[in-house]
PDB file of C-alpha atoms in Angstrom:
ATOM      1  CA  UNK A   9      74.805  79.603 106.038  1.00 57.00           C
ATOM      2  CA  UNK A  10      72.460  79.724 102.990  1.00 75.00           C
ATOM      3  CA  UNK A  11      69.893  82.586 102.559  1.00 72.00           C
ATOM      4  CA  UNK A  12      72.533  85.437 103.417  1.00 81.00           C
ATOM      5  CA  UNK A  13      71.201  87.358 100.327  1.00 87.00           C
ATOM      6  CA  UNK A  14      68.949  90.296 100.867  1.00 91.00           C
ATOM      7  CA  UNK A  15      65.082  90.367  99.544  1.00 90.00           C
ATOM      8  CA  UNK A  16      64.377  91.903  96.376  1.00 88.00           C
ATOM      9  CA  UNK A  17      63.884  95.751  95.955  1.00 91.00           C
ATOM     10  CA  UNK A  18      60.107  96.880  96.572  1.00 94.00           C
ATOM     11  CA  UNK A  19      58.340  97.259  93.250  1.00 93.00           C
ATOM     12  CA  UNK A  20      57.987 100.735  91.863  1.00 92.00           C
ATOM     13  CA  UNK A  21      54.809 102.670  92.528  1.00 94.00           C
ATOM     14  CA  UNK A  22      53.693 102.014  88.654  1.00 91.00           C
ATOM     15  CA  UNK A  23      53.923  98.248  89.246  1.00 91.00           C
ATOM     16  CA  UNK A  24      52.186  98.511  92.758  1.00 95.00           C
ATOM     17  CA  UNK A  25      49.258 100.491  90.920  1.00 95.00           C
ATOM     18  CA  UNK A  26      49.097  97.674  88.325  1.00 94.00           C
ATOM     19  CA  UNK A  27      48.956  95.015  90.663  1.00 96.00           C
ATOM     20  CA  UNK A  28      46.200  97.087  92.212  1.00 97.00           C
ATOM     21  CA  UNK A  29      44.143  98.087  89.523  1.00 97.00           C
ATOM     22  CA  UNK A  30      44.794  94.555  87.801  1.00 97.00           C
ATOM     23  CA  UNK A  31      43.394  92.691  90.725  1.00 98.00           C
ATOM     24  CA  UNK A  32      40.367  94.916  91.300  1.00 98.00           C
ATOM     25  CA  UNK A  33      39.651  94.792  87.280  1.00 98.00           C
ATOM     26  CA  UNK A  34      40.069  91.040  87.058  1.00 97.00           C
ATOM     27  CA  UNK A  35      38.067  89.790  89.799  1.00 98.00           C
ATOM     28  CA  UNK A  36      35.704  92.966  89.635  1.00 97.00           C
ATOM     29  CA  UNK A  37      34.918  92.018  85.665  1.00 97.00           C
ATOM     30  CA  UNK A  38      34.623  88.353  86.296  1.00 96.00           C
ATOM     31  CA  UNK A  39      32.230  89.094  89.458  1.00 96.00           C
ATOM     32  CA  UNK A  40      29.942  91.660  87.176  1.00 96.00           C
ATOM     33  CA  UNK A  41      29.968  89.058  84.393  1.00 95.00           C
ATOM     34  CA  UNK A  42      28.943  86.440  87.022  1.00 94.00           C
ATOM     35  CA  UNK A  43      25.897  88.482  87.739  1.00 95.00           C
ATOM     36  CA  UNK A  44      24.923  89.512  84.333  1.00 95.00           C
ATOM     37  CA  UNK A  45      25.355  85.781  82.893  1.00 92.00           C
ATOM     38  CA  UNK A  46      24.060  84.279  85.794  1.00 92.00           C
ATOM     39  CA  UNK A  47      26.797  81.759  85.658  1.00 91.00           C
ATOM     40  CA  UNK A  48      29.856  81.418  88.027  1.00 91.00           C
ATOM     41  CA  UNK A  49      33.122  82.791  86.714  1.00 94.00           C
ATOM     42  CA  UNK A  50      34.928  82.987  89.892  1.00 95.00           C
ATOM     43  CA  UNK A  51      36.658  80.654  92.303  1.00 96.00           C
ATOM     44  CA  UNK A  52      39.140  81.183  95.017  1.00 96.00           C
ATOM     45  CA  UNK A  53      42.563  80.177  92.962  1.00 98.00           C
ATOM     46  CA  UNK A  54      41.541  82.967  90.640  1.00 98.00           C
ATOM     47  CA  UNK A  55      42.978  85.451  93.456  1.00 98.00           C
ATOM     48  CA  UNK A  56      46.174  83.878  93.378  1.00 98.00           C
ATOM     49  CA  UNK A  57      46.317  83.943  89.648  1.00 98.00           C
ATOM     50  CA  UNK A  58      45.736  87.598  89.832  1.00 98.00           C
ATOM     51  CA  UNK A  59      48.917  87.985  91.875  1.00 98.00           C
ATOM     52  CA  UNK A  60      51.043  86.137  89.069  1.00 98.00           C
ATOM     53  CA  UNK A  61      49.264  88.175  86.415  1.00 98.00           C
ATOM     54  CA  UNK A  62      49.452  91.672  87.804  1.00 97.00           C
ATOM     55  CA  UNK A  63      52.437  91.560  90.047  1.00 96.00           C
ATOM     56  CA  UNK A  64      54.764  89.426  88.089  1.00 95.00           C
ATOM     57  CA  UNK A  65      53.595  89.297  84.679  1.00 95.00           C
ATOM     58  CA  UNK A  66      57.138  88.733  83.250  1.00 93.00           C
ATOM     59  CA  UNK A  67      57.146  85.334  85.129  1.00 96.00           C
ATOM     60  CA  UNK A  68      56.629  82.030  82.721  1.00 96.00           C
ATOM     61  CA  UNK A  69      54.225  81.071  85.265  1.00 97.00           C
ATOM     62  CA  UNK A  70      51.905  84.059  84.470  1.00 98.00           C
ATOM     63  CA  UNK A  71      51.609  83.609  80.531  1.00 98.00           C
ATOM     64  CA  UNK A  72      48.375  82.959  78.965  1.00 98.00           C
ATOM     65  CA  UNK A  73      49.537  79.299  78.084  1.00 98.00           C
ATOM     66  CA  UNK A  74      50.169  78.703  81.728  1.00 98.00           C
ATOM     67  CA  UNK A  75      47.123  80.554  83.308  1.00 98.00           C
ATOM     68  CA  UNK A  76      44.399  78.941  81.232  1.00 98.00           C
ATOM     69  CA  UNK A  77      46.001  75.517  80.455  1.00 98.00           C
ATOM     70  CA  UNK A  78      47.189  74.964  83.964  1.00 98.00           C
ATOM     71  CA  UNK A  79      43.628  75.947  85.620  1.00 98.00           C
ATOM     72  CA  UNK A  80      42.035  73.663  82.839  1.00 98.00           C
ATOM     73  CA  UNK A  81      44.517  70.759  83.307  1.00 98.00           C
ATOM     74  CA  UNK A  82      44.388  70.672  87.059  1.00 98.00           C
ATOM     75  CA  UNK A  83      40.699  70.967  86.990  1.00 98.00           C
ATOM     76  CA  UNK A  84      40.161  68.107  84.687  1.00 98.00           C
ATOM     77  CA  UNK A  85      42.124  65.881  87.015  1.00 98.00           C
ATOM     78  CA  UNK A  86      40.110  66.842  90.055  1.00 98.00           C
ATOM     79  CA  UNK A  87      36.917  65.955  88.213  1.00 98.00           C
ATOM     80  CA  UNK A  88      38.488  62.695  86.856  1.00 98.00           C
ATOM     81  CA  UNK A  89      39.412  61.814  90.437  1.00 98.00           C
ATOM     82  CA  UNK A  90      35.940  62.407  92.041  1.00 98.00           C
ATOM     83  CA  UNK A  91      34.219  60.717  89.189  1.00 98.00           C
ATOM     84  CA  UNK A  92      36.420  57.597  89.439  1.00 98.00           C
ATOM     85  CA  UNK A  93      37.066  57.470  93.297  1.00 98.00           C
ATOM     86  CA  UNK A  94      34.926  60.071  95.264  1.00 98.00           C
ATOM     87  CA  UNK A  95      36.406  62.366  97.610  1.00 98.00           C
ATOM     88  CA  UNK A  96      38.433  61.835 100.625  1.00 97.00           C
ATOM     89  CA  UNK A  97      42.287  62.617 101.880  1.00 97.00           C
ATOM     90  CA  UNK A  98      44.036  60.247  99.577  1.00 98.00           C
ATOM     91  CA  UNK A  99      42.090  61.589  96.537  1.00 98.00           C
ATOM     92  CA  UNK A 100      43.092  65.214  97.209  1.00 98.00           C
ATOM     93  CA  UNK A 101      46.682  64.423  97.687  1.00 98.00           C
ATOM     94  CA  UNK A 102      46.885  62.147  94.292  1.00 98.00           C
ATOM     95  CA  UNK A 103      44.728  64.600  92.545  1.00 98.00           C
ATOM     96  CA  UNK A 104      47.341  67.675  93.444  1.00 98.00           C
ATOM     97  CA  UNK A 105      50.210  65.298  92.723  1.00 98.00           C
ATOM     98  CA  UNK A 106      48.835  64.273  89.221  1.00 98.00           C
ATOM     99  CA  UNK A 107      47.900  67.828  88.391  1.00 98.00           C
ATOM    100  CA  UNK A 108      51.389  69.114  88.938  1.00 98.00           C
ATOM    101  CA  UNK A 109      52.971  66.295  86.932  1.00 98.00           C
ATOM    102  CA  UNK A 110      50.563  66.914  84.242  1.00 98.00           C
ATOM    103  CA  UNK A 111      50.979  70.460  84.114  1.00 98.00           C
ATOM    104  CA  UNK A 112      54.731  69.917  83.883  1.00 98.00           C
ATOM    105  CA  UNK A 113      54.251  67.378  81.212  1.00 98.00           C
ATOM    106  CA  UNK A 114      52.187  69.721  79.340  1.00 98.00           C
ATOM    107  CA  UNK A 115      54.080  72.903  80.043  1.00 98.00           C
ATOM    108  CA  UNK A 116      51.511  74.525  81.304  1.00 98.00           C
ATOM    109  CA  UNK A 117      52.611  75.087  85.050  1.00 98.00           C
ATOM    110  CA  UNK A 118      50.246  77.692  86.800  1.00 98.00           C
ATOM    111  CA  UNK A 119      50.829  77.418  90.916  1.00 98.00           C
ATOM    112  CA  UNK A 120      47.251  78.570  91.657  1.00 98.00           C
ATOM    113  CA  UNK A 121      45.986  76.157  89.508  1.00 98.00           C
ATOM    114  CA  UNK A 122      47.453  73.469  92.021  1.00 98.00           C
ATOM    115  CA  UNK A 123      44.529  74.080  94.241  1.00 98.00           C
ATOM    116  CA  UNK A 124      41.921  73.371  91.601  1.00 98.00           C
ATOM    117  CA  UNK A 125      41.696  69.586  92.428  1.00 98.00           C
ATOM    118  CA  UNK A 126      41.193  70.628  96.191  1.00 98.00           C
ATOM    119  CA  UNK A 127      38.352  73.080  94.913  1.00 98.00           C
ATOM    120  CA  UNK A 128      36.493  69.958  93.106  1.00 98.00           C
ATOM    121  CA  UNK A 129      36.962  67.440  95.560  1.00 98.00           C
ATOM    122  CA  UNK A 130      36.372  69.386  99.000  1.00 97.00           C
ATOM    123  CA  UNK A 131      33.374  71.258  96.982  1.00 97.00           C
ATOM    124  CA  UNK A 132      32.038  67.859  95.693  1.00 97.00           C
ATOM    125  CA  UNK A 133      32.159  69.022  92.252  1.00 97.00           C
ATOM    126  CA  UNK A 134      30.949  66.151  89.759  1.00 97.00           C
ATOM    127  CA  UNK A 135      29.559  68.344  86.800  1.00 97.00           C
ATOM    128  CA  UNK A 136      32.060  68.422  83.885  1.00 97.00           C
ATOM    129  CA  UNK A 137      30.463  71.590  82.908  1.00 97.00           C
ATOM    130  CA  UNK A 138      32.828  73.279  85.729  1.00 97.00           C
ATOM    131  CA  UNK A 139      35.380  73.090  83.287  1.00 97.00           C
ATOM    132  CA  UNK A 140      33.811  75.567  81.153  1.00 97.00           C
ATOM    133  CA  UNK A 141      32.243  78.025  83.761  1.00 96.00           C
ATOM    134  CA  UNK A 142      34.046  78.807  85.957  1.00 97.00           C
ATOM    135  CA  UNK A 143      37.428  77.487  85.142  1.00 98.00           C
ATOM    136  CA  UNK A 144      38.180  78.174  81.285  1.00 98.00           C
ATOM    137  CA  UNK A 145      35.861  81.512  81.052  1.00 97.00           C
ATOM    138  CA  UNK A 146      37.194  82.865  84.155  1.00 97.00           C
ATOM    139  CA  UNK A 147      40.883  82.218  83.135  1.00 98.00           C
ATOM    140  CA  UNK A 148      40.097  83.842  79.642  1.00 98.00           C
ATOM    141  CA  UNK A 149      38.392  86.905  81.389  1.00 97.00           C
ATOM    142  CA  UNK A 150      41.479  87.307  83.735  1.00 98.00           C
ATOM    143  CA  UNK A 151      44.104  86.833  80.635  1.00 98.00           C
ATOM    144  CA  UNK A 152      42.108  89.238  78.714  1.00 97.00           C
ATOM    145  CA  UNK A 153      42.123  91.817  81.504  1.00 97.00           C
ATOM    146  CA  UNK A 154      45.726  91.369  81.880  1.00 97.00           C
ATOM    147  CA  UNK A 155      46.196  91.760  78.191  1.00 96.00           C
ATOM    148  CA  UNK A 156      44.821  95.375  78.789  1.00 95.00           C
ATOM    149  CA  UNK A 157      46.292  96.177  82.011  1.00 95.00           C
ATOM    150  CA  UNK A 158      49.895  94.804  81.486  1.00 95.00           C
ATOM    151  CA  UNK A 159      50.358  96.628  78.411  1.00 93.00           C
ATOM    152  CA  UNK A 160      49.760 100.012  79.647  1.00 88.00           C
ATOM    153  CA  UNK A 161      52.693 102.313  79.754  1.00 77.00           C
ATOM    154  CA  UNK A 162      56.520 102.238  79.051  1.00 69.00           C
ATOM    155  CA  UNK A 163      56.410 100.080  75.947  1.00 72.00           C
ATOM    156  CA  UNK A 164      55.431  96.904  77.655  1.00 76.00           C
ATOM    157  CA  UNK A 165      54.748  93.776  75.593  1.00 89.00           C
ATOM    158  CA  UNK A 166      52.783  91.154  77.406  1.00 94.00           C
ATOM    159  CA  UNK A 167      52.412  88.218  77.240  1.00 96.00           C
ATOM    160  CA  UNK A 168      55.784  86.974  76.518  1.00 92.00           C
ATOM    161  CA  UNK A 169      54.391  84.012  74.579  1.00 91.00           C
ATOM    162  CA  UNK A 170      50.850  82.486  73.891  1.00 88.00           C
ATOM    163  CA  UNK A 171      51.942  78.920  72.940  1.00 83.00           C
TER     164      UNK A 171
END
């Protein structure tokens, strides 16, 4: 029977605090800038992005290229689908599938971004400006916060790569 291994060890206290502070700082900064600038910089998938950025920053899926590129590519797919075919069950399914394939082809796989076509299609977003705010700007804000948070203490070097 497969799956006889044991679960990974609990992260140390420093890593748990990094996740806590990173999540608060990332979403808090995007929320504050949303209020100050009067433009939306948040969407639900950014919460899942914070999990990767601050709880698993060493993962390839948590690198800046993946975070920013994955969110932009997946959202563009959702916008293209809704523009060409409207919103519906099959459009959502095809949108997620195409987003996954394009993220793989472009080497920007970021699991939270897989939800972006659903965000676009369920909310009925038709504005291509959505790619700029909240998607691109919000992604960049989270990466900038991660640059600070993920390089605190113990000779850390994040990110592992940019391009």
